[in-house]
C-alpha cells in the first residue's frame, strides 16, 4: 500500500473491500506513509466507519495539527491487542535522515512495545511543516520522515509475490488541495469500496442465509 495523502478514505474503502473478500492470514503488508494505518485497519477488528467518523470530526477542527491527530487516532485504535495481532504481518517503509541530513530508505518490521510501534509509524508518515512545525520526528537515534522523501514505495522488500493497490491520480493541483470535508471523505471511501480488486488470494467463505441455502438445495 503506497502513501495515501488525501486519498486516505479511498484506500480505506479499498482495504475494507479486500478485508471482506479475502483471507489475509498469510499476507504481509508492505506499506508506507498513512498506508501503514490502512494496513493496520485491514488486519485488525477496527471498524473503517469509526475511523471515517473520527476523520470527519478532526477535519472540522482548526486547532489540532496532523501530528497531534495522528497520535490521538493511533492511541485510540491501536490497542495492545491490535498491536500484537498486526505486528507480525507488517513491513513499514519510510525515510531516515542520515548524519548529513540526506534522505535514505528505511524498513521497519520489529518493535519493542505498543508505544514504540505508534512512535515509529507516526514518524514514518510524517510530512515536515505540513503535519506540524517540526522538520522531522525523533525516533530512538533516528530522524524519520514520510516515505515519499526517499521514494521507497516501489522498493521490493521480499521475494514474495507482490500485489499493488490500484492508484488514482489527482486531476489537478486544485483537486489535490481540496479540504477533506464530510462529503469528499464519504465520496472517496465509496470509490474505494467500488474498486474492482481481483487478487490471487484465498477468498473468504461466503456465509449463506437460510433462504439462499434452501434455494440451492432445491436446485
mmCIF file with all atom_site columns, C-alpha atoms in Angstrom:
data_model
loop_
_atom_site.group_PDB
_atom_site.id
_atom_site.type_symbol
_atom_site.label_atom_id
_atom_site.label_alt_id
_atom_site.label_comp_id
_atom_site.label_asym_id
_atom_site.label_entity_id
_atom_site.label_seq_id
_atom_site.pdbx_PDB_ins_code
_atom_site.Cartn_x
_atom_site.Cartn_y
_atom_site.Cartn_z
_atom_site.occupancy
_atom_site.B_iso_or_equiv
_atom_site.pdbx_formal_charge
_atom_site.auth_seq_id
_atom_site.auth_comp_id
_atom_site.auth_asym_id
_atom_site.auth_atom_id
_atom_site.pdbx_PDB_model_num
ATOM 1   C CA . UNK A 1 1   ? 0.000   0.000   0.000   1.00 0.00 ? 1   UNK A CA 1
ATOM 2   C CA . UNK A 1 2   ? 1.627   3.297   -1.058  1.00 0.00 ? 2   UNK A CA 1
ATOM 3   C CA . UNK A 1 3   ? 1.407   6.712   0.535   1.00 0.00 ? 3   UNK A CA 1
ATOM 4   C CA . UNK A 1 4   ? -2.181  7.939   0.520   1.00 0.00 ? 4   UNK A CA 1
ATOM 5   C CA . UNK A 1 5   ? -2.181  11.674  1.137   1.00 0.00 ? 5   UNK A CA 1
ATOM 6   C CA . UNK A 1 6   ? -5.740  12.965  0.986   1.00 0.00 ? 6   UNK A CA 1
ATOM 7   C CA . UNK A 1 7   ? -6.747  9.733   -0.753  1.00 0.00 ? 7   UNK A CA 1
ATOM 8   C CA . UNK A 1 8   ? -6.755  8.067   2.672   1.00 0.00 ? 8   UNK A CA 1
ATOM 9   C CA . UNK A 1 9   ? -10.565 7.478   2.614   1.00 0.00 ? 9   UNK A CA 1
ATOM 10  C CA . UNK A 1 10  ? -10.259 5.945   -0.871  1.00 0.00 ? 10  UNK A CA 1
ATOM 11  C CA . UNK A 1 11  ? -7.653  3.442   0.295   1.00 0.00 ? 11  UNK A CA 1
ATOM 12  C CA . UNK A 1 12  ? -9.663  2.801   3.439   1.00 0.00 ? 12  UNK A CA 1
ATOM 13  C CA . UNK A 1 13  ? -12.627 1.794   1.274   1.00 0.00 ? 13  UNK A CA 1
ATOM 14  C CA . UNK A 1 14  ? -10.391 -0.385  -0.866  1.00 0.00 ? 14  UNK A CA 1
ATOM 15  C CA . UNK A 1 15  ? -8.980  -2.015  2.257   1.00 0.00 ? 15  UNK A CA 1
ATOM 16  C CA . UNK A 1 16  ? -12.485 -2.744  3.552   1.00 0.00 ? 16  UNK A CA 1
ATOM 17  C CA . UNK A 1 17  ? -13.300 -4.324  0.184   1.00 0.00 ? 17  UNK A CA 1
ATOM 18  C CA . UNK A 1 18  ? -10.203 -6.515  0.454   1.00 0.00 ? 18  UNK A CA 1
ATOM 19  C CA . UNK A 1 19  ? -10.967 -7.445  4.056   1.00 0.00 ? 19  UNK A CA 1
ATOM 20  C CA . UNK A 1 20  ? -14.464 -8.601  3.164   1.00 0.00 ? 20  UNK A CA 1
ATOM 21  C CA . UNK A 1 21  ? -13.444 -10.762 0.198   1.00 0.00 ? 21  UNK A CA 1
ATOM 22  C CA . UNK A 1 22  ? -10.161 -12.451 1.084   1.00 0.00 ? 22  UNK A CA 1
ATOM 23  C CA . UNK A 1 23  ? -8.384  -14.431 3.779   1.00 0.00 ? 23  UNK A CA 1
ATOM 24  C CA . UNK A 1 24  ? -5.362  -12.389 4.844   1.00 0.00 ? 24  UNK A CA 1
ATOM 25  C CA . UNK A 1 25  ? -3.715  -14.624 7.472   1.00 0.00 ? 25  UNK A CA 1
ATOM 26  C CA . UNK A 1 26  ? -0.748  -15.382 5.198   1.00 0.00 ? 26  UNK A CA 1
ATOM 27  C CA . UNK A 1 27  ? -0.341  -11.873 3.751   1.00 0.00 ? 27  UNK A CA 1
ATOM 28  C CA . UNK A 1 28  ? 2.471   -9.496  4.699   1.00 0.00 ? 28  UNK A CA 1
ATOM 29  C CA . UNK A 1 29  ? 1.588   -5.842  4.147   1.00 0.00 ? 29  UNK A CA 1
ATOM 30  C CA . UNK A 1 30  ? 4.408   -3.681  2.850   1.00 0.00 ? 30  UNK A CA 1
ATOM 31  C CA . UNK A 1 31  ? 3.272   -0.106  3.264   1.00 0.00 ? 31  UNK A CA 1
ATOM 32  C CA . UNK A 1 32  ? 4.383   3.479   3.596   1.00 0.00 ? 32  UNK A CA 1
ATOM 33  C CA . UNK A 1 33  ? 3.028   6.738   4.986   1.00 0.00 ? 33  UNK A CA 1
ATOM 34  C CA . UNK A 1 34  ? -0.651  6.600   6.005   1.00 0.00 ? 34  UNK A CA 1
ATOM 35  C CA . UNK A 1 35  ? -0.867  3.351   4.049   1.00 0.00 ? 35  UNK A CA 1
ATOM 36  C CA . UNK A 1 36  ? 0.543   1.815   7.253   1.00 0.00 ? 36  UNK A CA 1
ATOM 37  C CA . UNK A 1 37  ? -2.607  2.826   9.137   1.00 0.00 ? 37  UNK A CA 1
ATOM 38  C CA . UNK A 1 38  ? -4.734  1.360   6.327   1.00 0.00 ? 38  UNK A CA 1
ATOM 39  C CA . UNK A 1 39  ? -2.931  -1.980  6.724   1.00 0.00 ? 39  UNK A CA 1
ATOM 40  C CA . UNK A 1 40  ? -3.487  -1.931  10.488  1.00 0.00 ? 40  UNK A CA 1
ATOM 41  C CA . UNK A 1 41  ? -7.218  -1.440  9.967   1.00 0.00 ? 41  UNK A CA 1
ATOM 42  C CA . UNK A 1 42  ? -7.353  -4.271  7.405   1.00 0.00 ? 42  UNK A CA 1
ATOM 43  C CA . UNK A 1 43  ? -5.508  -6.693  9.682   1.00 0.00 ? 43  UNK A CA 1
ATOM 44  C CA . UNK A 1 44  ? -7.488  -5.905  12.825  1.00 0.00 ? 44  UNK A CA 1
ATOM 45  C CA . UNK A 1 45  ? -11.081 -5.627  14.013  1.00 0.00 ? 45  UNK A CA 1
ATOM 46  C CA . UNK A 1 46  ? -11.044 -1.843  13.739  1.00 0.00 ? 46  UNK A CA 1
ATOM 47  C CA . UNK A 1 47  ? -14.216 -0.598  12.034  1.00 0.00 ? 47  UNK A CA 1
ATOM 48  C CA . UNK A 1 48  ? -13.485 1.528   8.975   1.00 0.00 ? 48  UNK A CA 1
ATOM 49  C CA . UNK A 1 49  ? -16.652 3.551   9.536   1.00 0.00 ? 49  UNK A CA 1
ATOM 50  C CA . UNK A 1 50  ? -15.494 4.516   13.046  1.00 0.00 ? 50  UNK A CA 1
ATOM 51  C CA . UNK A 1 51  ? -12.203 5.784   11.617  1.00 0.00 ? 51  UNK A CA 1
ATOM 52  C CA . UNK A 1 52  ? -14.119 7.736   8.961   1.00 0.00 ? 52  UNK A CA 1
ATOM 53  C CA . UNK A 1 53  ? -16.282 9.409   11.587  1.00 0.00 ? 53  UNK A CA 1
ATOM 54  C CA . UNK A 1 54  ? -13.198 10.477  13.540  1.00 0.00 ? 54  UNK A CA 1
ATOM 55  C CA . UNK A 1 55  ? -11.584 11.744  10.344  1.00 0.00 ? 55  UNK A CA 1
ATOM 56  C CA . UNK A 1 56  ? -14.688 13.824  9.607   1.00 0.00 ? 56  UNK A CA 1
ATOM 57  C CA . UNK A 1 57  ? -14.687 15.178  13.167  1.00 0.00 ? 57  UNK A CA 1
ATOM 58  C CA . UNK A 1 58  ? -10.987 16.115  13.060  1.00 0.00 ? 58  UNK A CA 1
ATOM 59  C CA . UNK A 1 59  ? -11.310 17.677  9.602   1.00 0.00 ? 59  UNK A CA 1
ATOM 60  C CA . UNK A 1 60  ? -13.605 20.281  11.166  1.00 0.00 ? 60  UNK A CA 1
ATOM 61  C CA . UNK A 1 61  ? -11.038 21.255  13.781  1.00 0.00 ? 61  UNK A CA 1
ATOM 62  C CA . UNK A 1 62  ? -8.671  24.139  13.116  1.00 0.00 ? 62  UNK A CA 1
ATOM 63  C CA . UNK A 1 63  ? -6.891  23.839  16.468  1.00 0.00 ? 63  UNK A CA 1
ATOM 64  C CA . UNK A 1 64  ? -5.151  20.478  16.038  1.00 0.00 ? 64  UNK A CA 1
ATOM 65  C CA . UNK A 1 65  ? -2.266  19.745  13.675  1.00 0.00 ? 65  UNK A CA 1
ATOM 66  C CA . UNK A 1 66  ? -1.977  16.406  11.876  1.00 0.00 ? 66  UNK A CA 1
ATOM 67  C CA . UNK A 1 67  ? 0.819   15.167  14.121  1.00 0.00 ? 67  UNK A CA 1
ATOM 68  C CA . UNK A 1 68  ? -1.470  15.512  17.147  1.00 0.00 ? 68  UNK A CA 1
ATOM 69  C CA . UNK A 1 69  ? -4.404  13.971  15.282  1.00 0.00 ? 69  UNK A CA 1
ATOM 70  C CA . UNK A 1 70  ? -2.294  11.008  14.180  1.00 0.00 ? 70  UNK A CA 1
ATOM 71  C CA . UNK A 1 71  ? -1.130  10.352  17.732  1.00 0.00 ? 71  UNK A CA 1
ATOM 72  C CA . UNK A 1 72  ? -4.708  10.554  19.007  1.00 0.00 ? 72  UNK A CA 1
ATOM 73  C CA . UNK A 1 73  ? -6.002  8.174   16.326  1.00 0.00 ? 73  UNK A CA 1
ATOM 74  C CA . UNK A 1 74  ? -3.214  5.690   16.979  1.00 0.00 ? 74  UNK A CA 1
ATOM 75  C CA . UNK A 1 75  ? -3.688  5.847   20.739  1.00 0.00 ? 75  UNK A CA 1
ATOM 76  C CA . UNK A 1 76  ? -7.416  5.204   20.336  1.00 0.00 ? 76  UNK A CA 1
ATOM 77  C CA . UNK A 1 77  ? -7.362  2.413   17.773  1.00 0.00 ? 77  UNK A CA 1
ATOM 78  C CA . UNK A 1 78  ? -4.026  0.658   18.254  1.00 0.00 ? 78  UNK A CA 1
ATOM 79  C CA . UNK A 1 79  ? -4.715  -1.147  21.497  1.00 0.00 ? 79  UNK A CA 1
ATOM 80  C CA . UNK A 1 80  ? -2.309  -3.685  22.951  1.00 0.00 ? 80  UNK A CA 1
ATOM 81  C CA . UNK A 1 81  ? -4.362  -6.478  21.337  1.00 0.00 ? 81  UNK A CA 1
ATOM 82  C CA . UNK A 1 82  ? -4.312  -4.777  17.940  1.00 0.00 ? 82  UNK A CA 1
ATOM 83  C CA . UNK A 1 83  ? -0.568  -4.215  18.170  1.00 0.00 ? 83  UNK A CA 1
ATOM 84  C CA . UNK A 1 84  ? 0.093   -7.877  18.991  1.00 0.00 ? 84  UNK A CA 1
ATOM 85  C CA . UNK A 1 85  ? -2.226  -9.008  16.194  1.00 0.00 ? 85  UNK A CA 1
ATOM 86  C CA . UNK A 1 86  ? -0.834  -6.910  13.348  1.00 0.00 ? 86  UNK A CA 1
ATOM 87  C CA . UNK A 1 87  ? 2.887   -6.546  14.084  1.00 0.00 ? 87  UNK A CA 1
ATOM 88  C CA . UNK A 1 88  ? 3.896   -9.881  12.520  1.00 0.00 ? 88  UNK A CA 1
ATOM 89  C CA . UNK A 1 89  ? 2.260   -9.002  9.191   1.00 0.00 ? 89  UNK A CA 1
ATOM 90  C CA . UNK A 1 90  ? 3.645   -5.501  8.702   1.00 0.00 ? 90  UNK A CA 1
ATOM 91  C CA . UNK A 1 91  ? 6.746   -4.217  6.983   1.00 0.00 ? 91  UNK A CA 1
ATOM 92  C CA . UNK A 1 92  ? 6.758   -0.439  7.193   1.00 0.00 ? 92  UNK A CA 1
ATOM 93  C CA . UNK A 1 93  ? 8.690   1.767   4.783   1.00 0.00 ? 93  UNK A CA 1
ATOM 94  C CA . UNK A 1 94  ? 9.814   5.316   5.335   1.00 0.00 ? 94  UNK A CA 1
ATOM 95  C CA . UNK A 1 95  ? 12.633  7.823   5.266   1.00 0.00 ? 95  UNK A CA 1
ATOM 96  C CA . UNK A 1 96  ? 15.515  8.318   7.659   1.00 0.00 ? 96  UNK A CA 1
ATOM 97  C CA . UNK A 1 97  ? 17.802  11.340  7.570   1.00 0.00 ? 97  UNK A CA 1
ATOM 98  C CA . UNK A 1 98  ? 21.448  10.299  7.728   1.00 0.00 ? 98  UNK A CA 1
ATOM 99  C CA . UNK A 1 99  ? 24.142  12.283  9.530   1.00 0.00 ? 99  UNK A CA 1
ATOM 100 C CA . UNK A 1 100 ? 24.370  14.640  6.543   1.00 0.00 ? 100 UNK A CA 1
ATOM 101 C CA . UNK A 1 101 ? 20.583  15.147  6.766   1.00 0.00 ? 101 UNK A CA 1
ATOM 102 C CA . UNK A 1 102 ? 20.125  13.406  3.415   1.00 0.00 ? 102 UNK A CA 1
ATOM 103 C CA . UNK A 1 103 ? 17.109  11.101  2.969   1.00 0.00 ? 103 UNK A CA 1
ATOM 104 C CA . UNK A 1 104 ? 17.550  7.337   2.751   1.00 0.00 ? 104 UNK A CA 1
ATOM 105 C CA . UNK A 1 105 ? 15.062  4.477   2.786   1.00 0.00 ? 105 UNK A CA 1
ATOM 106 C CA . UNK A 1 106 ? 14.403  2.602   5.998   1.00 0.00 ? 106 UNK A CA 1
ATOM 107 C CA . UNK A 1 107 ? 12.334  -0.558  6.553   1.00 0.00 ? 107 UNK A CA 1
ATOM 108 C CA . UNK A 1 108 ? 10.985  -1.498  9.975   1.00 0.00 ? 108 UNK A CA 1
ATOM 109 C CA . UNK A 1 109 ? 9.280   -4.745  10.984  1.00 0.00 ? 109 UNK A CA 1
ATOM 110 C CA . UNK A 1 110 ? 10.205  -5.118  14.669  1.00 0.00 ? 110 UNK A CA 1
ATOM 111 C CA . UNK A 1 111 ? 9.083   -3.062  17.633  1.00 0.00 ? 111 UNK A CA 1
ATOM 112 C CA . UNK A 1 112 ? 9.641   -3.261  21.374  1.00 0.00 ? 112 UNK A CA 1
ATOM 113 C CA . UNK A 1 113 ? 6.161   -2.256  22.534  1.00 0.00 ? 113 UNK A CA 1
ATOM 114 C CA . UNK A 1 114 ? 2.843   -0.729  21.522  1.00 0.00 ? 114 UNK A CA 1
ATOM 115 C CA . UNK A 1 115 ? 4.122   2.794   22.229  1.00 0.00 ? 115 UNK A CA 1
ATOM 116 C CA . UNK A 1 116 ? 7.304   2.109   20.293  1.00 0.00 ? 116 UNK A CA 1
ATOM 117 C CA . UNK A 1 117 ? 5.142   0.951   17.385  1.00 0.00 ? 117 UNK A CA 1
ATOM 118 C CA . UNK A 1 118 ? 2.988   4.105   17.495  1.00 0.00 ? 118 UNK A CA 1
ATOM 119 C CA . UNK A 1 119 ? 6.013   6.423   17.691  1.00 0.00 ? 119 UNK A CA 1
ATOM 120 C CA . UNK A 1 120 ? 7.577   4.633   14.724  1.00 0.00 ? 120 UNK A CA 1
ATOM 121 C CA . UNK A 1 121 ? 4.595   4.719   12.357  1.00 0.00 ? 121 UNK A CA 1
ATOM 122 C CA . UNK A 1 122 ? 3.836   8.367   13.185  1.00 0.00 ? 122 UNK A CA 1
ATOM 123 C CA . UNK A 1 123 ? 7.428   9.147   12.200  1.00 0.00 ? 123 UNK A CA 1
ATOM 124 C CA . UNK A 1 124 ? 7.245   7.096   9.007   1.00 0.00 ? 124 UNK A CA 1
ATOM 125 C CA . UNK A 1 125 ? 4.134   9.002   7.870   1.00 0.00 ? 125 UNK A CA 1
ATOM 126 C CA . UNK A 1 126 ? 5.296   12.483  8.879   1.00 0.00 ? 126 UNK A CA 1
ATOM 127 C CA . UNK A 1 127 ? 5.302   15.397  6.423   1.00 0.00 ? 127 UNK A CA 1
ATOM 128 C CA . UNK A 1 128 ? 7.530   18.210  7.728   1.00 0.00 ? 128 UNK A CA 1
ATOM 129 C CA . UNK A 1 129 ? 5.964   21.652  8.256   1.00 0.00 ? 129 UNK A CA 1
ATOM 130 C CA . UNK A 1 130 ? 2.621   20.296  6.997   1.00 0.00 ? 130 UNK A CA 1
ATOM 131 C CA . UNK A 1 131 ? 1.715   17.923  9.846   1.00 0.00 ? 131 UNK A CA 1
ATOM 132 C CA . UNK A 1 132 ? 3.302   20.243  12.439  1.00 0.00 ? 132 UNK A CA 1
ATOM 133 C CA . UNK A 1 133 ? 6.049   22.836  12.718  1.00 0.00 ? 133 UNK A CA 1
ATOM 134 C CA . UNK A 1 134 ? 8.690   20.112  13.073  1.00 0.00 ? 134 UNK A CA 1
ATOM 135 C CA . UNK A 1 135 ? 11.218  19.236  10.378  1.00 0.00 ? 135 UNK A CA 1
ATOM 136 C CA . UNK A 1 136 ? 11.206  15.532  11.325  1.00 0.00 ? 136 UNK A CA 1
ATOM 137 C CA . UNK A 1 137 ? 10.194  13.099  14.078  1.00 0.00 ? 137 UNK A CA 1
ATOM 138 C CA . UNK A 1 138 ? 12.817  11.906  16.534  1.00 0.00 ? 138 UNK A CA 1
ATOM 139 C CA . UNK A 1 139 ? 12.573  8.144   16.930  1.00 0.00 ? 139 UNK A CA 1
ATOM 140 C CA . UNK A 1 140 ? 15.248  6.499   19.064  1.00 0.00 ? 140 UNK A CA 1
ATOM 141 C CA . UNK A 1 141 ? 18.500  7.579   17.368  1.00 0.00 ? 141 UNK A CA 1
ATOM 142 C CA . UNK A 1 142 ? 16.883  8.373   14.023  1.00 0.00 ? 142 UNK A CA 1
ATOM 143 C CA . UNK A 1 143 ? 15.152  11.302  12.358  1.00 0.00 ? 143 UNK A CA 1
ATOM 144 C CA . UNK A 1 144 ? 12.122  9.931   10.488  1.00 0.00 ? 144 UNK A CA 1
ATOM 145 C CA . UNK A 1 145 ? 10.015  11.300  7.628   1.00 0.00 ? 145 UNK A CA 1
ATOM 146 C CA . UNK A 1 146 ? 7.358   10.133  5.211   1.00 0.00 ? 146 UNK A CA 1
ATOM 147 C CA . UNK A 1 147 ? 8.493   7.560   2.638   1.00 0.00 ? 147 UNK A CA 1
ATOM 148 C CA . UNK A 1 148 ? 7.921   9.944   -0.277  1.00 0.00 ? 148 UNK A CA 1
ATOM 149 C CA . UNK A 1 149 ? 11.217  11.690  0.515   1.00 0.00 ? 149 UNK A CA 1
ATOM 150 C CA . UNK A 1 150 ? 13.237  8.547   -0.247  1.00 0.00 ? 150 UNK A CA 1
ATOM 151 C CA . UNK A 1 151 ? 10.881  7.202   -2.936  1.00 0.00 ? 151 UNK A CA 1
ATOM 152 C CA . UNK A 1 152 ? 10.725  3.859   -1.132  1.00 0.00 ? 152 UNK A CA 1
ATOM 153 C CA . UNK A 1 153 ? 7.145   2.934   -2.023  1.00 0.00 ? 153 UNK A CA 1
ATOM 154 C CA . UNK A 1 154 ? 8.135   0.874   -5.069  1.00 0.00 ? 154 UNK A CA 1
ATOM 155 C CA . UNK A 1 155 ? 11.183  -0.727  -3.433  1.00 0.00 ? 155 UNK A CA 1
ATOM 156 C CA . UNK A 1 156 ? 10.760  -4.528  -3.293  1.00 0.00 ? 156 UNK A CA 1
ATOM 157 C CA . UNK A 1 157 ? 11.447  -5.916  0.159   1.00 0.00 ? 157 UNK A CA 1
ATOM 158 C CA . UNK A 1 158 ? 10.823  -9.658  -0.150  1.00 0.00 ? 158 UNK A CA 1
ATOM 159 C CA . UNK A 1 159 ? 10.979  -12.333 -2.795  1.00 0.00 ? 159 UNK A CA 1
ATOM 160 C CA . UNK A 1 160 ? 7.259   -12.967 -2.402  1.00 0.00 ? 160 UNK A CA 1
ATOM 161 C CA . UNK A 1 161 ? 4.588   -12.276 -4.995  1.00 0.00 ? 161 UNK A CA 1
ATOM 162 C CA . UNK A 1 162 ? 3.649   -8.598  -4.826  1.00 0.00 ? 162 UNK A CA 1
ATOM 163 C CA . UNK A 1 163 ? 0.116   -7.275  -5.196  1.00 0.00 ? 163 UNK A CA 1
ATOM 164 C CA . UNK A 1 164 ? -0.148  -3.495  -5.544  1.00 0.00 ? 164 UNK A CA 1
ATOM 165 C CA . UNK A 1 165 ? -3.168  -1.451  -4.604  1.00 0.00 ? 165 UNK A CA 1
ATOM 166 C CA . UNK A 1 166 ? -4.515  0.469   -7.627  1.00 0.00 ? 166 UNK A CA 1
ATOM 167 C CA . UNK A 1 167 ? -3.775  4.186   -7.549  1.00 0.00 ? 167 UNK A CA 1
ATOM 168 C CA . UNK A 1 168 ? -5.773  7.128   -8.825  1.00 0.00 ? 168 UNK A CA 1
ATOM 169 C CA . UNK A 1 169 ? -4.096  10.413  -9.671  1.00 0.00 ? 169 UNK A CA 1
ATOM 170 C CA . UNK A 1 170 ? -5.486  13.811  -8.782  1.00 0.00 ? 170 UNK A CA 1
ATOM 171 C CA . UNK A 1 171 ? -6.701  15.566  -11.916 1.00 0.00 ? 171 UNK A CA 1
ATOM 172 C CA . UNK A 1 172 ? -5.096  18.869  -10.990 1.00 0.00 ? 172 UNK A CA 1
ATOM 173 C CA . UNK A 1 173 ? -3.490  20.808  -8.164  1.00 0.00 ? 173 UNK A CA 1
ATOM 174 C CA . UNK A 1 174 ? -6.843  22.308  -7.139  1.00 0.00 ? 174 UNK A CA 1
ATOM 175 C CA . UNK A 1 175 ? -8.265  18.816  -6.522  1.00 0.00 ? 175 UNK A CA 1
ATOM 176 C CA . UNK A 1 176 ? -5.186  17.846  -4.530  1.00 0.00 ? 176 UNK A CA 1
ATOM 177 C CA . UNK A 1 177 ? -5.623  20.848  -2.234  1.00 0.00 ? 177 UNK A CA 1
ATOM 178 C CA . UNK A 1 178 ? -9.320  20.140  -1.640  1.00 0.00 ? 178 UNK A CA 1
ATOM 179 C CA . UNK A 1 179 ? -10.267 20.133  2.031   1.00 0.00 ? 179 UNK A CA 1
ATOM 180 C CA . UNK A 1 180 ? -11.313 16.749  3.349   1.00 0.00 ? 180 UNK A CA 1
ATOM 181 C CA . UNK A 1 181 ? -14.866 17.699  4.253   1.00 0.00 ? 181 UNK A CA 1
ATOM 182 C CA . UNK A 1 182 ? -17.545 15.126  5.071   1.00 0.00 ? 182 UNK A CA 1
ATOM 183 C CA . UNK A 1 183 ? -18.877 14.914  1.512   1.00 0.00 ? 183 UNK A CA 1
ATOM 184 C CA . UNK A 1 184 ? -15.412 14.409  -0.007  1.00 0.00 ? 184 UNK A CA 1
ATOM 185 C CA . UNK A 1 185 ? -14.436 11.818  2.611   1.00 0.00 ? 185 UNK A CA 1
ATOM 186 C CA . UNK A 1 186 ? -17.580 9.755   2.012   1.00 0.00 ? 186 UNK A CA 1
ATOM 187 C CA . UNK A 1 187 ? -17.233 10.073  -1.771  1.00 0.00 ? 187 UNK A CA 1
ATOM 188 C CA . UNK A 1 188 ? -13.621 8.845   -1.739  1.00 0.00 ? 188 UNK A CA 1
ATOM 189 C CA . UNK A 1 189 ? -14.478 5.989   0.619   1.00 0.00 ? 189 UNK A CA 1
ATOM 190 C CA . UNK A 1 190 ? -17.300 4.907   -1.704  1.00 0.00 ? 190 UNK A CA 1
ATOM 191 C CA . UNK A 1 191 ? -14.952 4.915   -4.698  1.00 0.00 ? 191 UNK A CA 1
ATOM 192 C CA . UNK A 1 192 ? -12.547 2.685   -2.797  1.00 0.00 ? 192 UNK A CA 1
ATOM 193 C CA . UNK A 1 193 ? -15.316 0.258   -1.864  1.00 0.00 ? 193 UNK A CA 1
ATOM 194 C CA . UNK A 1 194 ? -16.341 0.041   -5.524  1.00 0.00 ? 194 UNK A CA 1
ATOM 195 C CA . UNK A 1 195 ? -12.794 -0.584  -6.780  1.00 0.00 ? 195 UNK A CA 1
ATOM 196 C CA . UNK A 1 196 ? -12.684 -3.922  -8.562  1.00 0.00 ? 196 UNK A CA 1
ATOM 197 C CA . UNK A 1 197 ? -9.834  -5.745  -6.852  1.00 0.00 ? 197 UNK A CA 1
ATOM 198 C CA . UNK A 1 198 ? -9.201  -9.170  -8.371  1.00 0.00 ? 198 UNK A CA 1
ATOM 199 C CA . UNK A 1 199 ? -6.366  -10.770 -6.452  1.00 0.00 ? 199 UNK A CA 1
ATOM 200 C CA . UNK A 1 200 ? -4.660  -14.133 -6.279  1.00 0.00 ? 200 UNK A CA 1
ATOM 201 C CA . UNK A 1 201 ? -5.560  -14.553 -2.630  1.00 0.00 ? 201 UNK A CA 1
ATOM 202 C CA . UNK A 1 202 ? -7.694  -17.142 -0.900  1.00 0.00 ? 202 UNK A CA 1
ATOM 203 C CA . UNK A 1 203 ? -11.332 -15.972 -0.970  1.00 0.00 ? 203 UNK A CA 1
ATOM 204 C CA . UNK A 1 204 ? -13.287 -15.900 2.260   1.00 0.00 ? 204 UNK A CA 1
ATOM 205 C CA . UNK A 1 205 ? -16.039 -18.448 2.731   1.00 0.00 ? 205 UNK A CA 1
ATOM 206 C CA . UNK A 1 206 ? -19.318 -16.718 1.986   1.00 0.00 ? 206 UNK A CA 1
ATOM 207 C CA . UNK A 1 207 ? -21.872 -17.284 4.731   1.00 0.00 ? 207 UNK A CA 1
ATOM 208 C CA . UNK A 1 208 ? -25.161 -18.134 3.031   1.00 0.00 ? 208 UNK A CA 1
ATOM 209 C CA . UNK A 1 209 ? -28.510 -17.135 4.505   1.00 0.00 ? 209 UNK A CA 1
ATOM 210 C CA . UNK A 1 210 ? -31.081 -19.837 5.290   1.00 0.00 ? 210 UNK A CA 1
ATOM 211 C CA . UNK A 1 211 ? -33.179 -18.761 2.311   1.00 0.00 ? 211 UNK A CA 1
ATOM 212 C CA . UNK A 1 212 ? -30.214 -18.998 -0.087  1.00 0.00 ? 212 UNK A CA 1
ATOM 213 C CA . UNK A 1 213 ? -29.232 -22.371 1.350   1.00 0.00 ? 213 UNK A CA 1
ATOM 214 C CA . UNK A 1 214 ? -32.759 -23.798 0.867   1.00 0.00 ? 214 UNK A CA 1
ATOM 215 C CA . UNK A 1 215 ? -32.862 -22.458 -2.679  1.00 0.00 ? 215 UNK A CA 1
ATOM 216 C CA . UNK A 1 216 ? -29.564 -24.135 -3.537  1.00 0.00 ? 216 UNK A CA 1
ATOM 217 C CA . UNK A 1 217 ? -30.700 -27.427 -2.044  1.00 0.00 ? 217 UNK A CA 1
ATOM 218 C CA . UNK A 1 218 ? -33.860 -27.362 -4.155  1.00 0.00 ? 218 UNK A CA 1
ATOM 219 C CA . UNK A 1 219 ? -31.816 -26.695 -7.263  1.00 0.00 ? 219 UNK A CA 1
#
